[in-house]
mmCIF file of C-alpha atoms in Angstrom:
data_model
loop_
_atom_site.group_PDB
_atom_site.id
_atom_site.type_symbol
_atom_site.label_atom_id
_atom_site.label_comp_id
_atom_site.label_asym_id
_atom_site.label_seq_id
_atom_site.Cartn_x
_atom_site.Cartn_y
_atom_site.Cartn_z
ATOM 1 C CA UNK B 234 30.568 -88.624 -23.208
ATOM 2 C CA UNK B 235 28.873 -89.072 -26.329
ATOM 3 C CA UNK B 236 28.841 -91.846 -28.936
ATOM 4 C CA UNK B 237 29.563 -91.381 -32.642
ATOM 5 C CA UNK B 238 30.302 -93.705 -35.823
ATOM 6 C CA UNK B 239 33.095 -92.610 -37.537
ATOM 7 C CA UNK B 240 33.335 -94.126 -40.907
ATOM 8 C CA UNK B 241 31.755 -97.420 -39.635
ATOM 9 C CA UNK B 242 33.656 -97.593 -36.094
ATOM 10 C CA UNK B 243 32.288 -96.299 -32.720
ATOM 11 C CA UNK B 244 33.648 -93.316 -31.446
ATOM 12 C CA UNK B 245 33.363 -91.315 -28.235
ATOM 13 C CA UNK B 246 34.123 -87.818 -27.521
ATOM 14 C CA UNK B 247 33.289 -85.416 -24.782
ATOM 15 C CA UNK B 248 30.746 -83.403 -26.031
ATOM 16 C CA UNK B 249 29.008 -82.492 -29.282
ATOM 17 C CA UNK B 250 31.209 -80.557 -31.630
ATOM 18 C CA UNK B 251 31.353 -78.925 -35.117
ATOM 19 C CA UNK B 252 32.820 -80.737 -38.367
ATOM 20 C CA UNK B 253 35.666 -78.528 -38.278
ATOM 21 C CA UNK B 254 36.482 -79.474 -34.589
ATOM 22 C CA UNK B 255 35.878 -83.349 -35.465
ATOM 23 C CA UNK B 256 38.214 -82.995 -38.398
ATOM 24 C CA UNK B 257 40.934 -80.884 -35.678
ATOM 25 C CA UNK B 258 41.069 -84.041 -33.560
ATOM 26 C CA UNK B 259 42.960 -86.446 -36.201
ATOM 27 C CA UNK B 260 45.614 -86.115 -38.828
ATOM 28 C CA UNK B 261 44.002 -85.601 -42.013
ATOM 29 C CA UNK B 262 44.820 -82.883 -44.368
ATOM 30 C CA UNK B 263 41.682 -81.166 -44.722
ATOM 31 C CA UNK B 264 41.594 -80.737 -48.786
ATOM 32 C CA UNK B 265 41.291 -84.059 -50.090
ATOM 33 C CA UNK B 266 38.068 -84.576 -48.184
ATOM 34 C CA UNK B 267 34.412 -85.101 -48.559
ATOM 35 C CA UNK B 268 32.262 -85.259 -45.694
ATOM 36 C CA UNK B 269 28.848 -86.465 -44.728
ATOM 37 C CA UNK B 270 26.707 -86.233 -41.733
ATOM 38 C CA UNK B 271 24.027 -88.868 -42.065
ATOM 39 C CA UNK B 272 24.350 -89.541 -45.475
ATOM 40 C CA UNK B 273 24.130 -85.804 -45.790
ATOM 41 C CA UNK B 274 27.414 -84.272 -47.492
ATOM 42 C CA UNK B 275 28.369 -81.228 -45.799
ATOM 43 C CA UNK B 276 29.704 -78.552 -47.649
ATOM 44 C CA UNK B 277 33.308 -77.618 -46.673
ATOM 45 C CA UNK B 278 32.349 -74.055 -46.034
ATOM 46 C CA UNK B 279 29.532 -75.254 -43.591
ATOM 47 C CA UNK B 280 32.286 -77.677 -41.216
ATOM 48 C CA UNK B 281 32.039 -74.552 -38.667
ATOM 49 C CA UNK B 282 27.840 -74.715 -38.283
ATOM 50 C CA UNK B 283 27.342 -78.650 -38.457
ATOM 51 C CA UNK B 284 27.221 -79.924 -35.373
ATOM 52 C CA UNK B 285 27.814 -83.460 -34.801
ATOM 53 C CA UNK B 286 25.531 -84.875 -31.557
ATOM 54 C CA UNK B 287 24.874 -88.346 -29.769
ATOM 55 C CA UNK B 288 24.357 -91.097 -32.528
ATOM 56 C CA UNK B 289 25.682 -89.502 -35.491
ATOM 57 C CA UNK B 290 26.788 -91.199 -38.273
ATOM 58 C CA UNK B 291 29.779 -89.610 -40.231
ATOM 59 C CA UNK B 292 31.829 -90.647 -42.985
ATOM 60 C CA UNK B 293 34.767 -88.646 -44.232
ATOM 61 C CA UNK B 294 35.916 -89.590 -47.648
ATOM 62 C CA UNK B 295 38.906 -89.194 -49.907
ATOM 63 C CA UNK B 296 39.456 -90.166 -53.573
ATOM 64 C CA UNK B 297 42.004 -93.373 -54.654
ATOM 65 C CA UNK B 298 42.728 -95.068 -57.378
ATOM 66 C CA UNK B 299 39.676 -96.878 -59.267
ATOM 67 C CA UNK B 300 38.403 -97.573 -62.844
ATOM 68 C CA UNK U 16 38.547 -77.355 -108.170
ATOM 69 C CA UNK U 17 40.603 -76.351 -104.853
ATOM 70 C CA UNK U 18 37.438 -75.863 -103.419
ATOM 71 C CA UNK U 19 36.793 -79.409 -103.658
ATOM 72 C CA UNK U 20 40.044 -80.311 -102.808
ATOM 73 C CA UNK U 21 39.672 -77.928 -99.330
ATOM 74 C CA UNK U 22 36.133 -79.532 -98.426
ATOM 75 C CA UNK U 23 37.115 -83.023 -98.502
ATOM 76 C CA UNK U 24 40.724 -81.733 -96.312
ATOM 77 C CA UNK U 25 38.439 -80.203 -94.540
ATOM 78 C CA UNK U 26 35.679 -83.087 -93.663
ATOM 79 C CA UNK U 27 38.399 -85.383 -93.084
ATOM 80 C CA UNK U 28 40.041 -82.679 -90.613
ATOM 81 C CA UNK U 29 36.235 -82.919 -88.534
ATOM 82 C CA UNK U 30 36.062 -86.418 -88.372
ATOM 83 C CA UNK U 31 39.842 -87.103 -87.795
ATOM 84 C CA UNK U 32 40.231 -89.709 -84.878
ATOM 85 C CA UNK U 33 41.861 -86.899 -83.069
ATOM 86 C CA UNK U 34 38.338 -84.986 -83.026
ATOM 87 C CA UNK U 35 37.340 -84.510 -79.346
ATOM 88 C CA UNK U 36 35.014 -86.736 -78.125
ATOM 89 C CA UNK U 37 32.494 -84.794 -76.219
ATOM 90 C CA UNK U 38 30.200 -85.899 -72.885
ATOM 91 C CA UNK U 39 28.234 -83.933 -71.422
ATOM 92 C CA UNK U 40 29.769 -80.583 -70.929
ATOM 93 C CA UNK U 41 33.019 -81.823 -71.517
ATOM 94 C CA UNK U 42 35.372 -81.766 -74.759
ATOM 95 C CA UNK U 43 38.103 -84.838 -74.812
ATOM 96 C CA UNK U 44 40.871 -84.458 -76.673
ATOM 97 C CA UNK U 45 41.862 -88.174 -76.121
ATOM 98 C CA UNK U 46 39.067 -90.930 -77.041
ATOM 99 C CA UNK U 47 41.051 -93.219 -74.414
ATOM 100 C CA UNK U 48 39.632 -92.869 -70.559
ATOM 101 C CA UNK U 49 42.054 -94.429 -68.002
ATOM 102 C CA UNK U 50 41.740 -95.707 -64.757
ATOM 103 C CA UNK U 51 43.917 -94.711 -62.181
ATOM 104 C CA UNK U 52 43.623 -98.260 -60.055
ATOM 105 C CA UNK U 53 45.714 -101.495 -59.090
ATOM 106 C CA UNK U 54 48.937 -99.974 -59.957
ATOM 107 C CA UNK U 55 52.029 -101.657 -58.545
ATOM 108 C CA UNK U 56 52.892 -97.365 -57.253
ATOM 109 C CA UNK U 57 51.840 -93.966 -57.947
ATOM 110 C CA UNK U 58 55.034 -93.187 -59.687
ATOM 111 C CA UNK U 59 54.354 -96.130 -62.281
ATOM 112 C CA UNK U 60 50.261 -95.226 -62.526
ATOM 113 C CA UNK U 61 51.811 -91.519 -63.139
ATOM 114 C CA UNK U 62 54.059 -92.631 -66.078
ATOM 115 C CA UNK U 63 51.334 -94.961 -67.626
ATOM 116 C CA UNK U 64 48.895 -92.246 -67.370
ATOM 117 C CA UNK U 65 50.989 -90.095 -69.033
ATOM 118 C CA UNK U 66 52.334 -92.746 -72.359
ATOM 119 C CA UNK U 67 48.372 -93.528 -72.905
ATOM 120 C CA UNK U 68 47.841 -89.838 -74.109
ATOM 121 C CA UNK U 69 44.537 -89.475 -71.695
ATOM 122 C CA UNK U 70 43.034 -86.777 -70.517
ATOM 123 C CA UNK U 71 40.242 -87.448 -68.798
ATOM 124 C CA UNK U 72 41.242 -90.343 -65.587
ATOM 125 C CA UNK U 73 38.781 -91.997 -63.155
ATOM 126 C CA UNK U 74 39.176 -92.435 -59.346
ATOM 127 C CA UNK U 75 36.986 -93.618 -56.465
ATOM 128 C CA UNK U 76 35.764 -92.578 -53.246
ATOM 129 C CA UNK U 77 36.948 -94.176 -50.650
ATOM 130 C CA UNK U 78 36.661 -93.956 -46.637
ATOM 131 C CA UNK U 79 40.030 -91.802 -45.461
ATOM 132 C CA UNK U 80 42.164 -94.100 -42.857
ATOM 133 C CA UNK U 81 41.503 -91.646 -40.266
ATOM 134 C CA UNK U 82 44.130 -93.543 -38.355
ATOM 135 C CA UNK U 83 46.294 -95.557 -40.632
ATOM 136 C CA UNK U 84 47.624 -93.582 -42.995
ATOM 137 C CA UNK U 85 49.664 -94.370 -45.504
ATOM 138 C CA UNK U 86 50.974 -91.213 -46.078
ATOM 139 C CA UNK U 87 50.656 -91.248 -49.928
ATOM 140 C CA UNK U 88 47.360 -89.571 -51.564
ATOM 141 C CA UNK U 89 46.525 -89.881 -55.050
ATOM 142 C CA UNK U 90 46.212 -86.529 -55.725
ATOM 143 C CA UNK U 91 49.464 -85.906 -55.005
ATOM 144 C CA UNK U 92 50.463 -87.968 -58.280
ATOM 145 C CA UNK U 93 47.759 -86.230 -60.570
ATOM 146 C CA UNK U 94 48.478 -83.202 -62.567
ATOM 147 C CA UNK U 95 44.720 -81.567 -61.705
ATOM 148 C CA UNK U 96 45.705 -78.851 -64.651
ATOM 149 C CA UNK U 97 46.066 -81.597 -67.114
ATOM 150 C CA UNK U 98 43.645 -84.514 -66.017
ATOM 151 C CA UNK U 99 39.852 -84.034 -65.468
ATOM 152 C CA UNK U 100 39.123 -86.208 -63.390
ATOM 153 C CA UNK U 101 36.060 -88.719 -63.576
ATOM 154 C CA UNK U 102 34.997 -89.887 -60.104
ATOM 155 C CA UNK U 103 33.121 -93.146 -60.008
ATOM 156 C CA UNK U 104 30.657 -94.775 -57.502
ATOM 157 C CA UNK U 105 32.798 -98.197 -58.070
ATOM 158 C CA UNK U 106 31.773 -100.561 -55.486
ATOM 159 C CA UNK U 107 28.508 -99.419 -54.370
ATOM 160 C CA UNK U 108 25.255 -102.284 -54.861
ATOM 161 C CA UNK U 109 22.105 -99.823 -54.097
ATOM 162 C CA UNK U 110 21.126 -96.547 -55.935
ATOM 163 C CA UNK U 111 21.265 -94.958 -52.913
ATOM 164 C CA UNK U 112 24.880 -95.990 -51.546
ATOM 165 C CA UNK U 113 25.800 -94.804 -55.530
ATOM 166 C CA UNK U 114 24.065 -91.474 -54.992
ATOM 167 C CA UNK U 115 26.359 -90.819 -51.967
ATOM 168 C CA UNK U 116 29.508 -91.625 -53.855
ATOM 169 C CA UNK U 117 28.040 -89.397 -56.565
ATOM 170 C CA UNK U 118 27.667 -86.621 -54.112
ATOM 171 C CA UNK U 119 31.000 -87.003 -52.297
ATOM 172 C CA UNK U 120 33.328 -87.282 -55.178
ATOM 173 C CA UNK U 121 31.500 -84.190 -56.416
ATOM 174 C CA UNK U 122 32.004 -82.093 -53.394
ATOM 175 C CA UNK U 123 35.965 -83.229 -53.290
ATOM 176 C CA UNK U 124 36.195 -82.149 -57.288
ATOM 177 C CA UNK U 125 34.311 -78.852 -56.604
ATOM 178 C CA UNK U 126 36.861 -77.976 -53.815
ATOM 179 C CA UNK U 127 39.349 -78.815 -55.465
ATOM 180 C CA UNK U 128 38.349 -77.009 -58.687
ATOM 181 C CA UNK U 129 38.871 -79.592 -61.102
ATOM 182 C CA UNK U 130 36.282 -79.548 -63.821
ATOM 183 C CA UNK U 131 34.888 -83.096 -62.993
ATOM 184 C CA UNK U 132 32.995 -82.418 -60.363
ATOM 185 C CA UNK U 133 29.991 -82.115 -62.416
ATOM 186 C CA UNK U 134 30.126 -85.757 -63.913
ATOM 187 C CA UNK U 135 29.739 -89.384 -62.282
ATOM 188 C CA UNK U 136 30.840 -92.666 -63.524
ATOM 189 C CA UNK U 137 27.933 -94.402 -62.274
ATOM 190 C CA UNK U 138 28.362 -98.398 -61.411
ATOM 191 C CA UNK U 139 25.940 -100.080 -59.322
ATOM 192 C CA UNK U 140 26.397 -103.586 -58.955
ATOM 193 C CA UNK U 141 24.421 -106.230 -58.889
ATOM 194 C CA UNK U 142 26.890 -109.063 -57.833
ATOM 195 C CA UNK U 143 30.143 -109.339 -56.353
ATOM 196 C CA UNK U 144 31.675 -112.583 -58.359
ATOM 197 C CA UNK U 145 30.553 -111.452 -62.027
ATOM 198 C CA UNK U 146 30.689 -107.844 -61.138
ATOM 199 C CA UNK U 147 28.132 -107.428 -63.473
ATOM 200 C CA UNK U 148 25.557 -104.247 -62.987
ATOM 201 C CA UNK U 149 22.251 -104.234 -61.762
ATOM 202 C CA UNK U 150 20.336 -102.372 -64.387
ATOM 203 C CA UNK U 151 16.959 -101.542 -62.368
ATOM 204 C CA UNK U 152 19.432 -99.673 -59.664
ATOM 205 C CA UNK U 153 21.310 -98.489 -62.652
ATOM 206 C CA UNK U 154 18.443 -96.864 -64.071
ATOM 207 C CA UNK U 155 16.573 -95.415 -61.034
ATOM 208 C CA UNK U 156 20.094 -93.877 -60.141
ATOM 209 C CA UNK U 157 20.868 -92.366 -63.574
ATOM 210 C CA UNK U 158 17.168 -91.114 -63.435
ATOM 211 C CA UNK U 159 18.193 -89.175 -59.783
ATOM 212 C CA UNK U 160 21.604 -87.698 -60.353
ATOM 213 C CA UNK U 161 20.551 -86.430 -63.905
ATOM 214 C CA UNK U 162 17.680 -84.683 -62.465
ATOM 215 C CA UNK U 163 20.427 -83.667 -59.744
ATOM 216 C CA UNK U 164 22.364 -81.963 -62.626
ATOM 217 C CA UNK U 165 25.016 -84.781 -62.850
ATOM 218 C CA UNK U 166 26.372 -85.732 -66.503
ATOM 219 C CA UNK U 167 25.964 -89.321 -65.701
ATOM 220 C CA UNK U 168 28.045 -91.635 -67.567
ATOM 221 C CA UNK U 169 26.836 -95.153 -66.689
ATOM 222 C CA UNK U 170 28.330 -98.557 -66.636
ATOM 223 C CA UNK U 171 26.040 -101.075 -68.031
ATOM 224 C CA UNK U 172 26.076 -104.331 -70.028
ATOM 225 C CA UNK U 173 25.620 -105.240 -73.441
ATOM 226 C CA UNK U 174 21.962 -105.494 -73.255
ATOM 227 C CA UNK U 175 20.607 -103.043 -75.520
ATOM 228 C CA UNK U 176 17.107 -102.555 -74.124
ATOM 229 C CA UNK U 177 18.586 -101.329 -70.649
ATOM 230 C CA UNK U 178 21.252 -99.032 -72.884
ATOM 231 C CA UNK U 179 17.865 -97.401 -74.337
ATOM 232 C CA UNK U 180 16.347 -97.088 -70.991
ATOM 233 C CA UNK U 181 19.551 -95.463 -69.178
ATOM 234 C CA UNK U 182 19.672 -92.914 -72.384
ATOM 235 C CA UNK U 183 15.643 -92.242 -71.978
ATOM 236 C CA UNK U 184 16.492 -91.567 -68.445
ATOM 237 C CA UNK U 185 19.330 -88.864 -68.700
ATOM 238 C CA UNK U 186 22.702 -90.315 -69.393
ATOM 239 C CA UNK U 187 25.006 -88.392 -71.095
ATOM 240 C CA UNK U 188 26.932 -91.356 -71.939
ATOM 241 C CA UNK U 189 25.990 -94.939 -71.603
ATOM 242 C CA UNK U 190 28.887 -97.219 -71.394
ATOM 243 C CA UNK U 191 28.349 -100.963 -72.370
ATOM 244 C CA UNK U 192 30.908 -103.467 -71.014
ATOM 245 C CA UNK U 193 32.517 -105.698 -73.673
ATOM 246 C CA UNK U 194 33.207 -108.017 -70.523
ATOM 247 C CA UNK U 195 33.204 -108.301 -67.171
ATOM 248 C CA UNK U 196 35.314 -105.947 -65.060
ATOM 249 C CA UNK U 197 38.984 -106.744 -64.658
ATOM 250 C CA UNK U 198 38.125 -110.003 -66.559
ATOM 251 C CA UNK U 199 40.685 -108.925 -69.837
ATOM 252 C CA UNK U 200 38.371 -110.965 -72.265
ATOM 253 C CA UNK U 201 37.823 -108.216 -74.801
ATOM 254 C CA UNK U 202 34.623 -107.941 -76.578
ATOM 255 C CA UNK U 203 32.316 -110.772 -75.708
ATOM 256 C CA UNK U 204 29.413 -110.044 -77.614
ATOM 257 C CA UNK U 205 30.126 -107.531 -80.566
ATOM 258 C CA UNK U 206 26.564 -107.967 -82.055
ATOM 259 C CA UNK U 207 25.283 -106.611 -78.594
ATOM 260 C CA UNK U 208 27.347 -103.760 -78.830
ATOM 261 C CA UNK U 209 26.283 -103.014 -82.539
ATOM 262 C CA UNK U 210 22.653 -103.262 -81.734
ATOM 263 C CA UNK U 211 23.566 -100.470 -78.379
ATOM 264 C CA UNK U 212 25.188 -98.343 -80.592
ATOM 265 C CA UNK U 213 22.407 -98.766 -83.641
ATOM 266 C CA UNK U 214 19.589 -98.201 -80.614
ATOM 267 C CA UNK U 215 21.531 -95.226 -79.093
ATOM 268 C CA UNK U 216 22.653 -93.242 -82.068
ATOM 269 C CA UNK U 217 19.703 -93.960 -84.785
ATOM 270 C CA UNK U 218 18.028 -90.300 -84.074
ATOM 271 C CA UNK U 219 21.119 -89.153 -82.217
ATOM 272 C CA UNK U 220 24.281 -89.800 -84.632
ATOM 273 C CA UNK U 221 26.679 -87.929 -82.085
ATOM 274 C CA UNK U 222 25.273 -89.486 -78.926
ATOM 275 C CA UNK U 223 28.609 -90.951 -76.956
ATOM 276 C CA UNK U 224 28.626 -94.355 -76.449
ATOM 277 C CA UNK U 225 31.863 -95.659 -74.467
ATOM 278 C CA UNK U 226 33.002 -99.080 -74.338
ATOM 279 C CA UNK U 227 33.899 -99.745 -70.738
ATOM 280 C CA UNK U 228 35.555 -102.887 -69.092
ATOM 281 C CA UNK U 229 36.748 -106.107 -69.975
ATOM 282 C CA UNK U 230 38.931 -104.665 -71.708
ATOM 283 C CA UNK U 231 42.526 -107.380 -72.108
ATOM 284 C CA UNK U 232 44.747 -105.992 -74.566
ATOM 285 C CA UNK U 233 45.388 -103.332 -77.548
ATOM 286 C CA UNK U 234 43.211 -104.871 -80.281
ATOM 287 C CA UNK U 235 40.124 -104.879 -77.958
ATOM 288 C CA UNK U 236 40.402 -101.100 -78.134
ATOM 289 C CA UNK U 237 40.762 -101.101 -81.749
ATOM 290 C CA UNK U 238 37.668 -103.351 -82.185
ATOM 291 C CA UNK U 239 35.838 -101.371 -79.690
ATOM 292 C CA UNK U 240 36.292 -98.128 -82.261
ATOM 293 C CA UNK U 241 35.905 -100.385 -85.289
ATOM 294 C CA UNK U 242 32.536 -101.129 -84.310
ATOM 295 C CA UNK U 243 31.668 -97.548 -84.028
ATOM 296 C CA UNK U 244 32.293 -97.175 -80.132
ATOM 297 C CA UNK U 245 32.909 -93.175 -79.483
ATOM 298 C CA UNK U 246 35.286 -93.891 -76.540
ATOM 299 C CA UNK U 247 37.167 -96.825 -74.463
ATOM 300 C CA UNK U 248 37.257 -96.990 -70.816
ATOM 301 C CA UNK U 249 39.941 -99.275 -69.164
ATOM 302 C CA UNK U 250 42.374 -99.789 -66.314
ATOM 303 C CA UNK U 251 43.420 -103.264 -65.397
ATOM 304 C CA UNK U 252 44.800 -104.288 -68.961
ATOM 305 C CA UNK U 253 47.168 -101.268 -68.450
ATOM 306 C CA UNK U 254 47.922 -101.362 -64.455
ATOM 307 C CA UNK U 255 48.257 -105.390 -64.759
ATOM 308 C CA UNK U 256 50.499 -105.729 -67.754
ATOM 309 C CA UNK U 257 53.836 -106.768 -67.236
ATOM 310 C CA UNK U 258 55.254 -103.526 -68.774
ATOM 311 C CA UNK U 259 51.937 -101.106 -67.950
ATOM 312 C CA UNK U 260 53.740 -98.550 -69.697
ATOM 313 C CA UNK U 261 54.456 -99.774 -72.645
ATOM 314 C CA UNK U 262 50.724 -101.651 -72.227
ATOM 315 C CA UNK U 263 49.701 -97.551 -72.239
ATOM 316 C CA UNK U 264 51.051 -96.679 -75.382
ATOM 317 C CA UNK U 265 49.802 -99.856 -77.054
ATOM 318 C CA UNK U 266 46.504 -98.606 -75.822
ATOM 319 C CA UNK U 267 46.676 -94.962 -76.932
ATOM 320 C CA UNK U 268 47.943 -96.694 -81.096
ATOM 321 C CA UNK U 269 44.957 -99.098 -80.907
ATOM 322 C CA UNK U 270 42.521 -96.394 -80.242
ATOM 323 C CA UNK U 271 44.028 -93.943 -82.801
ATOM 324 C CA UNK U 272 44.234 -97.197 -84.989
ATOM 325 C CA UNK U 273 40.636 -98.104 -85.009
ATOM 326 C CA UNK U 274 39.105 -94.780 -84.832
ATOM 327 C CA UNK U 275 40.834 -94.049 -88.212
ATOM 328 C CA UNK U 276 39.493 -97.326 -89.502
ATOM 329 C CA UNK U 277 36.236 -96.864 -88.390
ATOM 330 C CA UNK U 278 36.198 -93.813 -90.281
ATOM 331 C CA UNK U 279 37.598 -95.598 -93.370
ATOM 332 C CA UNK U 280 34.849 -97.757 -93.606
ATOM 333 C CA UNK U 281 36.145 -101.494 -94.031
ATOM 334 C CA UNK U 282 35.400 -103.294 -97.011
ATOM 335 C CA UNK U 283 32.268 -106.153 -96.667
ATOM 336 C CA UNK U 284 33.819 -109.781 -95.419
ATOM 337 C CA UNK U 285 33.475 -112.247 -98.751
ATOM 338 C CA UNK U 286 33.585 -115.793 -98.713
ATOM 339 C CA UNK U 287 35.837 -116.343 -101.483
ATOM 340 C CA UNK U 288 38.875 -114.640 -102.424
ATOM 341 C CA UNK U 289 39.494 -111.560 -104.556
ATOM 342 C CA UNK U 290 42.997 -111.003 -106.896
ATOM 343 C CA UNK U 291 44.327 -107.807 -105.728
ATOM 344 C CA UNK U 292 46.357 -108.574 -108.727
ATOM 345 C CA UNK U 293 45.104 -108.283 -112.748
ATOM 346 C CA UNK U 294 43.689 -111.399 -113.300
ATOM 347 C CA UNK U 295 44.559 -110.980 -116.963
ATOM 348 C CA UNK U 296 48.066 -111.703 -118.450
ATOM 349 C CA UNK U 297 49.072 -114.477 -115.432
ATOM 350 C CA UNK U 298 51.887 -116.863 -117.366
ATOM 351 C CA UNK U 299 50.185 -119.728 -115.481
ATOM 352 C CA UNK U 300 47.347 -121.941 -116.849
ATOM 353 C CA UNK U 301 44.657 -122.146 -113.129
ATOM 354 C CA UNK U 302 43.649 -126.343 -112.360
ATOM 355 C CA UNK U 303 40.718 -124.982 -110.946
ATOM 356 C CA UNK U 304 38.168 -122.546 -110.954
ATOM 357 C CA UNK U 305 39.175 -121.415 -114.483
ATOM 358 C CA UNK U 306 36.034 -120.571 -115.605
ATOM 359 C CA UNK U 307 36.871 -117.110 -113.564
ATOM 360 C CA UNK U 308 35.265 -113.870 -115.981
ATOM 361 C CA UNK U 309 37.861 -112.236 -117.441
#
């Protein structure tokens, strides 16, 4: 098992794994979404070649309402 | 003669308060920028959106519920063929957390296709009671995600020496508050905003300056344009009102409103009256003051 932070929370999944298969595991339309890997955003055509290892930091964003 | 009478149609066709109001590399067709927040629902932030006549609406970026969802997102309620949207780095207190929003909303407008993915409100705060910004984090953001291509658009105060510094920086816009956020007490400081706009636009007559927040009710916007602001940002007056759509429309008059008398020109305050009347051939002898030239 590895550990992960999720959008602030601890997270642990079997094995490092791409974006894409990160975003596969919960119910989230995909288009909507920004997401950064270490304060890195990571382009949605590049979820298949980021990798996401032990102690990564992830946030996965979506736009609401705001002034 | 009818050339005369076609160049003045003509001038007062270019600076009719309809004329776009352009940022960056973006044309307006509405002076009026809404925010898309605090709504009661989506269906009632939809229909307000829609009475204040705006074009361009802002939204934030916000950590998806991974696990909680609601169901609802708001781009489900937003035309993206008739809205550009504006995303904002609302809530963030360092330059750096701001340059992340920056970057996210960005790459969530660019997939999406909507034009705004090339612009950023940018609001970096410096305290969470007053809301008010921080203007060194302001600046040394602006300064980044302009020389990252961004058409920054940034929330400041009324102070006009950090409005100057945020323009020599790279804002396309810079966007004095008349108030706190939220706070609905209008224009606080008008003289502030007169010396921004003097400051901004002495070498650079079409440079945008945008009032943003603190804005309480339709005569705030009109002041806002009567004062020579290019553009009115707001949200709460609207989404709080008791009737937010009606509060729209009221908002989408008063902007029209005080553009046009901007563009007027109002006549100089005296201290004494002036007869709109003829002075000469009253029936009525005057107790005082009759000295009066005639």
């Amino acid at each position: 098992m590895i550990k992960i932070t999720v959008n602030g929370k601890a997270v642990q999944i079997e094995e490092p794994m791409t974006v894409q298969q990160l975003l596969d595991t919960v119910e989230v339309p995909p288009n909507y979404l920004a997401v950064e890997l270490n304060a890195d955003v990571v382009p949605r055509e590049e979820y298949g070649s980021h990798t996401v290892h032990d102690g990564d930091d992830v946030e996965v964003v979506t736009l609401v309402g705001g002034g | 003669m009818s050339n005369i009478i076609n160049l003045q149609e003509s001038s007062l066709e270019s600076s009719s308060p309809e004329s776009p109001l352009i940022v960056g590399r973006h044309t307006l067709a509405s002076r009026l920028i809404v925010g898309t927040g605090r709504y009661d629902t989506m269906q009632q932030m939809k229909d307000s959106l829609d009475a204040s006549g705006a074009d361009c609406v802002t939204v934030a970026v916000r950590r998806e519920k991974l696990y909680e969802r609601g169901g609802q997102n708001i781009l489900d309620f937003l035309d993206l063929d008739r809205y550009t949207l504006l995303p904002n780095t609302a809530g963030c207190y360092t330059a750096v957390d701001a340059i992340r929003a920056a970057k996210l909303g960005r790459e969530i407008l660019r997939t999406l296709g909507n034009p705004g993915a090339d612009w950023v409100k940018l609001e970096v705060l410096g305290d969470s009671k007053t809301l008010l910004p921080d203007p060194a984090a302001t600046v040394e953001a602006c300064r980044e995600l302009a020389a990252e291509g961004f058409s920054v658009l940034c929330y400041t105060s009324d102070c006009p020496v950090t409005a100057r510094r945020l323009k020599e920086v790279g804002a396309a816009s810079v966007m004095p508050a008349g108030s706190p956020i939220g706070s609905g007490q209008g224009l606080l400081n008008p003289n502030n905003l007169r010396i921004v706009l003097e400051y901004l636009k002495e070498d650079d007559p079409n440079y945008p300056v945008i009032v943003d927040a603190g804005v309480g009710t339709a005569s705030d916007v009109s002041e806002a344009f009567e004062l020579g602001g290019d553009g009115v940002l707001l949200n709460t007056a609207i989404a709080h009102a008791r009737d937010p759509v009606r509060m729209a429309a009221a908002m989408k008059h008063a902007a029209i409103a005080g553009r046009h008398a901007f563009l007027a020109g109002r006549i100089p305050k005296r201290l004494y009256g002036t007869a709109s009347s003829p002075s000469e051939g009253v029936i009525s002898t005057r107790p005082y003051g009759s000295e009066t030239k005639e």
